Amino acid sequence: MRQLFFIYLALLNFQLFSQTKGFIIDASSGSGIPGVKFICSEGTKSVSRSDGAFVLTIKKYPTWVKVNYPEFTPDSIYLKKDSVFNWELKPLIQTMNIIVISSNRSGQAIEDVPVSMEVIKPALIDNKGISNLEQAVDQSPGVYTMDGQVSIRGGGGYSYGAGSRVMLLWNGVPMLSPDIGDAKWNSIPMEQTSQIEILKGASSVLYGSGALNGIISLTEKIPSPQGNASIKVQSGIYDNPRRSSLKWWKKNPTFHLVDIYGGKSFKNFGATIGANIYLDSGYRQGESEKRFRINGSFFLRSDKLTKLKTGLSYNFQYQDVNMFILWKNDSSCYQPMDNTLSRQKAIRLNIDPYLKFVDNKNNKHYLRTRYYLVTTGNNQNYKDASFAQLFFTDYQFQKSILSGVNLTAGATVNVGDVKSWVFQDHISQNYAAYSQFEARFKKFDLTAGMRLEYYKLDTMPVDSRFEYLDSLYSPIYPVFRLGSHYAINKTSHLRMSLGQGVRFPSIAERYVSTSVGGLIIFKNPNLQPEKGWSGEIGYKQIVQIGQNWKGYFDVAGFINEYSNMTEFTFGVYNPLTGDKLTWLGYGVASPEDSAIWNGLTAQGVTFNQCVGFKAVNAEKARIAGVEFSFNSQGRIGPIEVTSLIGYTYMNPISLNTDSIYKQTFSDTSTNILKYRFRHMAKSDIQLGYKNFELGFSTRFNSLMINIDKVFEEPIGTQEILPGLKEYREKNKKGAFVVDLRIAYSIKKQCRFNFIVNNLLNAEYASRPGDIQPPRNFILQFQYGL
């Protein structure tokens, strides 16, 4: 009898604790779906975890289990006993159910975002043969890349690679270098990227200095339970340019790329690993690039602390790059001026530990940290010019205060340590606190945020000084943001946003002192922060054909205004002090500076050593315009259609009334900002039928009306860019580029791609003297599991 009693207890224990479990998976992507609700006919209910894992403690078999999740086809299954399996859900519409993170640091449907935003998926990057992030974001409407610098809606000009008004984020953490303040586009692990979000307009409230003109945010792939692996191999060759005088080679230069990715998650552990190799012999003489990269991530969970997740991501890249800076002349655009090539070996390394925790009151806590190392070397070693380290920590708290009202708040510490013979040694300190409220009232959403910034470089006066009365100031600079969204109905959405921004000068902008060819750059330690604001009113319309195709039509009117804009301005400067000197003609000093000139001459300083560029707060500007875009994805009948189309009109005007400064414009009859244009149009359309795909893209920008006058006119007898004025007079129609691609897939795992970039072999420049590649051909192979 006693034995029967223990057997009964054992059976009862098994019945009470036996479980059906597995993963609920998106059939189109293979990734786990969080938050799916399970309802069993015998009364059991459950919800899937963040990785899609689910556990059902079913009391009585047999039972029906039903699941229902927005944007997915409802499904059910009949179970007779405990089981372990993966359950695939099919998307209701095989299209653009886009969730974005960067606007509010949490998940949000793109139609609910109160600012303009574009999303680029990895498929576009792979299918176009793109080799770095700069090329990828250049596909987006309203975005223009110029020799390593990105401008959104005309917010940025050309500043010789120093500083950025666009913030680059990787997993929500800033990725601007601590010395130059730029984005290292070629080191971002595209093979690990799940999505690129481009947010347009001032975004300093959540992300701080550097987000004055917008944000480019990337998130890494999350490993799925069934595992994913992929490899991409491509080789390309540059065609002969249209003008025979540009051809310098006997054998056409080539370029090659290999991307590898693998990832898998288990019950309490997941990991990814990726690698990249890129070799480019260069279409410009003496220019080349070699890079080798390895990266990955892993996360851990605990059986006891189920709401705690810790992890780490990493990326290491070694590169050896020969940089082309100035052309020889307008007939030999692909050949360098003497002594202007620069070889740089370098390392990029970031290690990003993080922690996520949901407490008993369902409040979310995030701790994100980063160690970021950027070096700049020469042909001998990887750190000769600069060894720059960044130490970053961000704590964030998210809480639902009331029904429909959410709070995001946090604090950030960002410390830079730079050791350089080019910039000297410096320590920068940036501390910030931020908060943002989001309230939803049925169809209306309201967002309001504030950030308090403190920034100090070495022992200099605080850069974040905020004057609020004539004689009073605070060392903390505040910035504010306000946004709203109104859903007219499920498919029609209105939005409005107004945001402030601030950008503190990079160390390079203040302290760089160098020369390349005839180009001399002087340092300016007294450079002040840039300030600005942006406003926008927009309308988004969702369009749908059947159940399998969906698109977004968007129109936005925008205005951006900036003060204290940093610009490398040409002039005559004292090379010993950096002070500006006045002059009446080539080598002729004004009377008030004649004593200084005499002193410099006595020390052996020539006039040519005093002529060059210096970063100064020269510009006050306003940029207003309108932007249209249409993005779609899905199936119309038997044809798979994907599109990314946009047109931007901009009126970028200078508000600086200084007549001396105006003389630095190449066209003094207009107040159009330097290195901008009025019109920009981009499109990418891909059509798929069965195993075949055909895609093409176009990019157009109108003439860059104003540049620095000194690039068109000689300094005495010396020309910085010989023949540029004649070249610009012959090329006044702007730039129009067409790309084409054809692909064939075998069972979806194997794909062959033939890509032709610059199909019409157009000759065009991104900035004065920077002529872009001629037509090139790429053969690509992709394989994925």
Coordinates of N, CA and C in Angstrom, one line a residue, residues 14 112 126 140 170-171 204 239 258 266 300 305 307 334 336 385 396 402 406 425 498 510 519 526 536 552 676 763 785:
F14 N 4.6 14.2 -11.9 CA 4.9 14.2 -13.4 C 3.8 15.0 -14.1
D112 N 4.3 55.2 -36.5 CA 4.0 55.9 -35.3 C 5.2 56.9 -34.9
D126 N 23.4 43.3 -49.4 CA 24.0 42.1 -50.0 C 23.8 42.1 -51.6
S140 N 19.9 55.9 -49.4 CA 18.7 56.4 -48.7 C 18.3 57.7 -49.2
W170 N 25.8 51.9 -32.9 CA 25.8 50.4 -33.0 C 25.2 49.9 -31.8
N171 N 24.1 49.2 -31.9 CA 23.3 48.7 -30.7 C 23.0 49.8 -29.7
S204 N 19.6 65.1 -30.3 CA 20.5 65.2 -29.2 C 19.9 64.8 -27.9
D239 N 36.0 49.0 -65.0 CA 36.1 49.2 -66.4 C 36.9 50.4 -66.7
V258 N 34.8 39.0 -48.9 CA 34.2 37.8 -48.3 C 33.6 38.2 -47.0
F266 N 20.4 28.8 -27.7 CA 19.9 27.6 -27.0 C 19.0 28.1 -25.9
L300 N 23.8 35.4 -22.2 CA 23.5 34.4 -21.2 C 22.2 34.8 -20.4
L305 N 17.0 33.6 -12.5 CA 16.6 35.0 -12.8 C 16.2 35.1 -14.3
K307 N 14.4 37.0 -15.9 CA 14.2 38.3 -16.5 C 15.5 39.1 -16.6
Y334 N 42.4 60.5 -61.9 CA 42.6 59.3 -61.2 C 44.1 59.2 -60.8
P336 N 47.4 61.0 -58.6 CA 47.5 62.0 -57.5 C 48.5 63.1 -57.7
A385 N 50.4 58.0 -35.6 CA 49.8 59.4 -35.6 C 48.9 59.5 -34.4
Q396 N 20.0 53.1 -18.5 CA 18.7 53.5 -19.0 C 17.6 52.8 -18.2
L402 N 1.5 55.3 -16.3 CA 0.0 55.1 -16.4 C -0.3 54.4 -17.6
N406 N 4.6 56.4 -20.9 CA 5.9 55.7 -20.6 C 7.0 56.7 -20.4
D425 N 48.2 65.3 -26.8 CA 47.5 64.5 -25.9 C 46.3 65.2 -25.2
L498 N 9.8 68.8 -33.3 CA 10.7 70.0 -33.1 C 11.8 69.6 -32.1
R510 N 40.0 71.1 -33.5 CA 40.6 72.1 -32.7 C 42.2 72.1 -32.8
L519 N 48.0 72.1 -49.5 CA 46.9 72.3 -48.5 C 47.5 72.3 -47.1
N526 N 40.3 77.5 -29.9 CA 39.2 78.3 -29.3 C 37.9 78.0 -30.1
E536 N 9.7 69.7 -38.3 CA 9.2 68.9 -39.4 C 7.7 68.7 -39.2
Y552 N 4.6 52.3 -48.1 CA 4.5 53.6 -47.3 C 4.8 54.8 -48.3
R676 N 26.7 72.1 -51.0 CA 25.3 71.6 -51.0 C 24.7 71.8 -52.4
E763 N 30.9 60.1 -65.4 CA 32.0 60.7 -64.6 C 31.4 61.7 -63.7
L785 N 22.0 29.2 -44.6 CA 21.3 28.2 -44.0 C 20.4 28.7 -42.9

